[in-house]
Coordinates of C-alpha atoms in Angstrom, one line a residue:
V30 CA -25.6 26.7 1.1
V31 CA -29.1 27.0 2.6
N32 CA -30.6 29.4 5.3
G33 CA -26.5 30.1 6.4
W34 CA -25.8 26.6 6.7
L35 CA -23.5 24.3 4.7
F36 CA -25.6 21.4 3.4
L37 CA -23.2 18.2 2.0
A38 CA -24.7 15.5 0.4
G39 CA -23.6 12.2 -0.7
N40 CA -25.3 8.9 -1.3
A41 CA -28.8 9.4 0.2
K42 CA -26.8 10.5 3.6
H43 CA -26.4 14.3 4.0
E44 CA -25.4 16.6 6.5
L45 CA -25.4 20.5 7.7
W46 CA -22.9 22.2 8.9
D47 CA -22.4 25.6 10.4
I48 CA -19.1 27.0 8.9
H49 CA -19.7 31.1 10.3
D50 CA -16.3 30.1 11.8
P51 CA -14.5 28.6 9.1
T52 CA -11.6 27.7 11.4
H53 CA -14.3 25.5 13.8
P54 CA -17.0 24.2 11.2
K55 CA -19.4 22.2 13.7
L56 CA -22.1 19.6 12.3
K57 CA -25.5 21.0 12.9
S58 CA -27.5 17.6 11.9
K59 CA -27.1 14.2 9.7
F60 CA -30.2 12.8 8.2
E61 CA -30.5 9.9 5.4
S62 CA -33.0 8.8 2.9
P63 CA -34.5 5.5 3.6
H64 CA -33.5 4.3 0.1
H65 CA -29.7 4.8 0.7
D66 CA -28.6 1.4 0.2
G67 CA -26.6 1.4 -2.9
E68 CA -26.0 3.8 -5.5
A69 CA -28.0 7.1 -4.5
E70 CA -25.1 9.5 -5.6
S71 CA -26.2 13.0 -5.0
H72 CA -24.9 14.6 -8.3
S73 CA -27.4 17.3 -7.8
V74 CA -29.5 18.6 -4.7
S75 CA -32.2 21.7 -5.6
L76 CA -34.2 23.8 -3.0
A77 CA -36.6 26.2 -2.6
R78 CA -38.1 28.5 -0.1
R79 CA -41.7 29.1 1.0
G80 CA -42.1 31.9 3.4
D81 CA -39.8 31.3 6.3
S82 CA -39.4 27.8 5.3
F83 CA -36.4 26.0 3.5
Y84 CA -36.8 22.5 1.6
A85 CA -34.6 20.6 -0.3
V86 CA -35.0 17.7 -3.1
T87 CA -32.2 15.3 -3.2
I88 CA -31.6 12.0 -5.1
S89 CA -32.8 8.6 -3.4
G90 CA -31.8 4.8 -4.8
K91 CA -35.6 4.8 -5.8
G92 CA -36.8 8.2 -6.8
V93 CA -36.5 11.7 -4.9
D94 CA -37.0 12.8 -1.3
F95 CA -38.3 15.9 -0.2
W96 CA -36.9 17.6 3.2
D97 CA -38.0 20.5 5.4
L98 CA -34.4 22.0 6.6
T99 CA -36.0 25.2 8.1
N100 CA -34.6 23.6 11.6
A101 CA -31.1 22.9 11.0
D102 CA -30.7 20.6 13.9
S103 CA -33.5 18.4 13.1
P104 CA -34.4 18.3 9.3
K105 CA -37.2 16.2 8.7
L106 CA -37.9 14.1 6.0
L107 CA -41.3 15.2 4.3
S108 CA -42.1 12.4 1.3
S109 CA -40.4 9.9 -0.6
L110 CA -41.3 9.6 -4.2
L111 CA -40.4 6.6 -5.7
L112 CA -40.1 6.7 -9.9
E113 CA -40.8 3.5 -11.9
G114 CA -37.6 2.1 -13.3
I115 CA -35.4 3.8 -10.9
D116 CA -33.8 1.4 -8.9
Y117 CA -30.0 2.2 -7.6
G118 CA -28.7 2.3 -10.5
D119 CA -25.3 4.2 -11.9
N120 CA -25.6 5.2 -15.5
T121 CA -28.8 3.6 -15.8
N122 CA -32.1 3.0 -13.7
A123 CA -31.0 6.4 -11.7
V124 CA -31.5 9.8 -11.1
W125 CA -28.6 12.1 -12.2
G126 CA -30.5 15.3 -12.2
V127 CA -33.5 17.4 -10.1
S128 CA -34.2 20.9 -10.8
W129 CA -36.6 22.9 -8.7
Q130 CA -38.8 25.7 -10.2
G131 CA -42.1 27.1 -8.4
R132 CA -44.2 23.9 -7.5
Y133 CA -42.3 21.5 -10.0
V134 CA -39.3 19.4 -9.9
W135 CA -37.7 18.2 -12.8
V136 CA -35.8 14.5 -12.2
G137 CA -33.4 13.3 -14.8
G138 CA -33.7 9.6 -14.9
T139 CA -31.0 8.6 -17.4
N140 CA -32.4 5.9 -19.5
T141 CA -36.0 6.5 -17.8
G142 CA -36.2 9.8 -19.0
L143 CA -37.7 13.1 -17.7
H144 CA -39.7 12.8 -14.6
V145 CA -42.1 16.2 -13.6
V146 CA -43.0 16.0 -10.4
D147 CA -45.9 18.8 -8.8
A148 CA -44.3 19.5 -5.6
A149 CA -47.1 22.0 -4.6
D150 CA -47.8 19.5 -1.6
L151 CA -44.2 18.4 -0.5
A152 CA -46.0 15.6 1.5
N153 CA -47.9 14.2 -0.8
P154 CA -45.4 15.0 -4.3
K155 CA -47.0 13.6 -7.5
L156 CA -45.6 12.6 -10.7
V157 CA -47.5 14.1 -13.6
K158 CA -45.5 13.2 -16.6
R159 CA -42.6 11.5 -17.8
V160 CA -40.8 12.1 -21.3
P161 CA -38.8 9.1 -22.3
T162 CA -35.1 10.0 -23.6
S163 CA -36.8 8.9 -27.1
D164 CA -38.7 12.2 -27.2
F165 CA -35.4 14.3 -27.1
G166 CA -33.1 12.5 -29.3
G167 CA -32.1 9.6 -26.9
V168 CA -29.9 11.9 -24.8
S169 CA -29.6 10.4 -21.6
A170 CA -31.4 12.2 -18.8
G171 CA -28.5 13.0 -15.9
P172 CA -28.3 16.8 -14.7
L173 CA -30.6 19.4 -16.0
F174 CA -31.8 22.8 -15.4
A175 CA -34.8 24.9 -15.2
L176 CA -34.4 28.6 -16.7
G177 CA -37.7 29.7 -17.2
N178 CA -39.8 28.2 -19.5
L179 CA -36.5 26.4 -21.1
L180 CA -35.5 23.0 -19.6
V181 CA -31.8 22.0 -20.7
V182 CA -31.0 18.2 -20.1
T183 CA -27.3 17.2 -19.9
T184 CA -26.2 14.1 -19.6
P185 CA -23.9 11.8 -17.1
K186 CA -20.7 10.1 -17.1
E187 CA -19.0 9.0 -20.4
T188 CA -22.3 9.7 -22.3
A189 CA -22.8 13.1 -24.1
G190 CA -25.6 15.2 -25.5
V191 CA -27.8 18.0 -24.6
A192 CA -31.5 18.2 -25.5
T193 CA -33.9 21.6 -24.8
L194 CA -37.4 21.0 -24.0
D195 CA -40.2 24.2 -23.6
I196 CA -41.7 23.7 -20.1
G197 CA -44.1 26.7 -20.5
D198 CA -46.6 24.1 -20.0
P199 CA -45.0 22.3 -17.3
D200 CA -47.5 19.3 -17.3
N201 CA -46.7 19.0 -21.1
P202 CA -42.8 19.5 -21.8
A203 CA -42.4 19.8 -25.4
P204 CA -39.0 18.8 -27.2
L205 CA -37.0 21.7 -29.1
D206 CA -34.0 20.4 -30.2
F207 CA -31.3 18.0 -29.3
E208 CA -27.4 16.9 -30.1
V209 CA -25.8 14.0 -29.7
P210 CA -22.1 13.7 -31.1
E211 CA -20.9 11.1 -33.0

């Protein structure tokens, strides 16, 4: 839920719904990524509020998209950030997780690793660092969660494992530990 509207995310195609009367939901708007053809499942969405404005980062087939959701009737695509190695994949070459904290967005790119994005300027987000999966035990970077100075990276689908990274210096995440079941 963002600013009172239900946000439904699909294969890079999204909707906002008015559910104030749950017996009569009403579609407010539909919007889609320019990179929605093929795999681009929305395994996670992350939200931010800046002043009175509401934003989302969503998964696309080539990276991530930044949206202004302030006007639920007319969401605006602010930018699409293409990430190296992401190409409509599923278990590989795909984004499975996004977590937004402050000005940074952490992106879990399965076999491509952790992508650190500076989102201070939503019209022009910048990749500041990519940490390969080999730096955190080969854990496939799927859904991830920023919790203060800690980033927890989990795995997609049939893979298993968890890794933790210190993100106290967001431009230089430092691996702390990992566990990969045998």
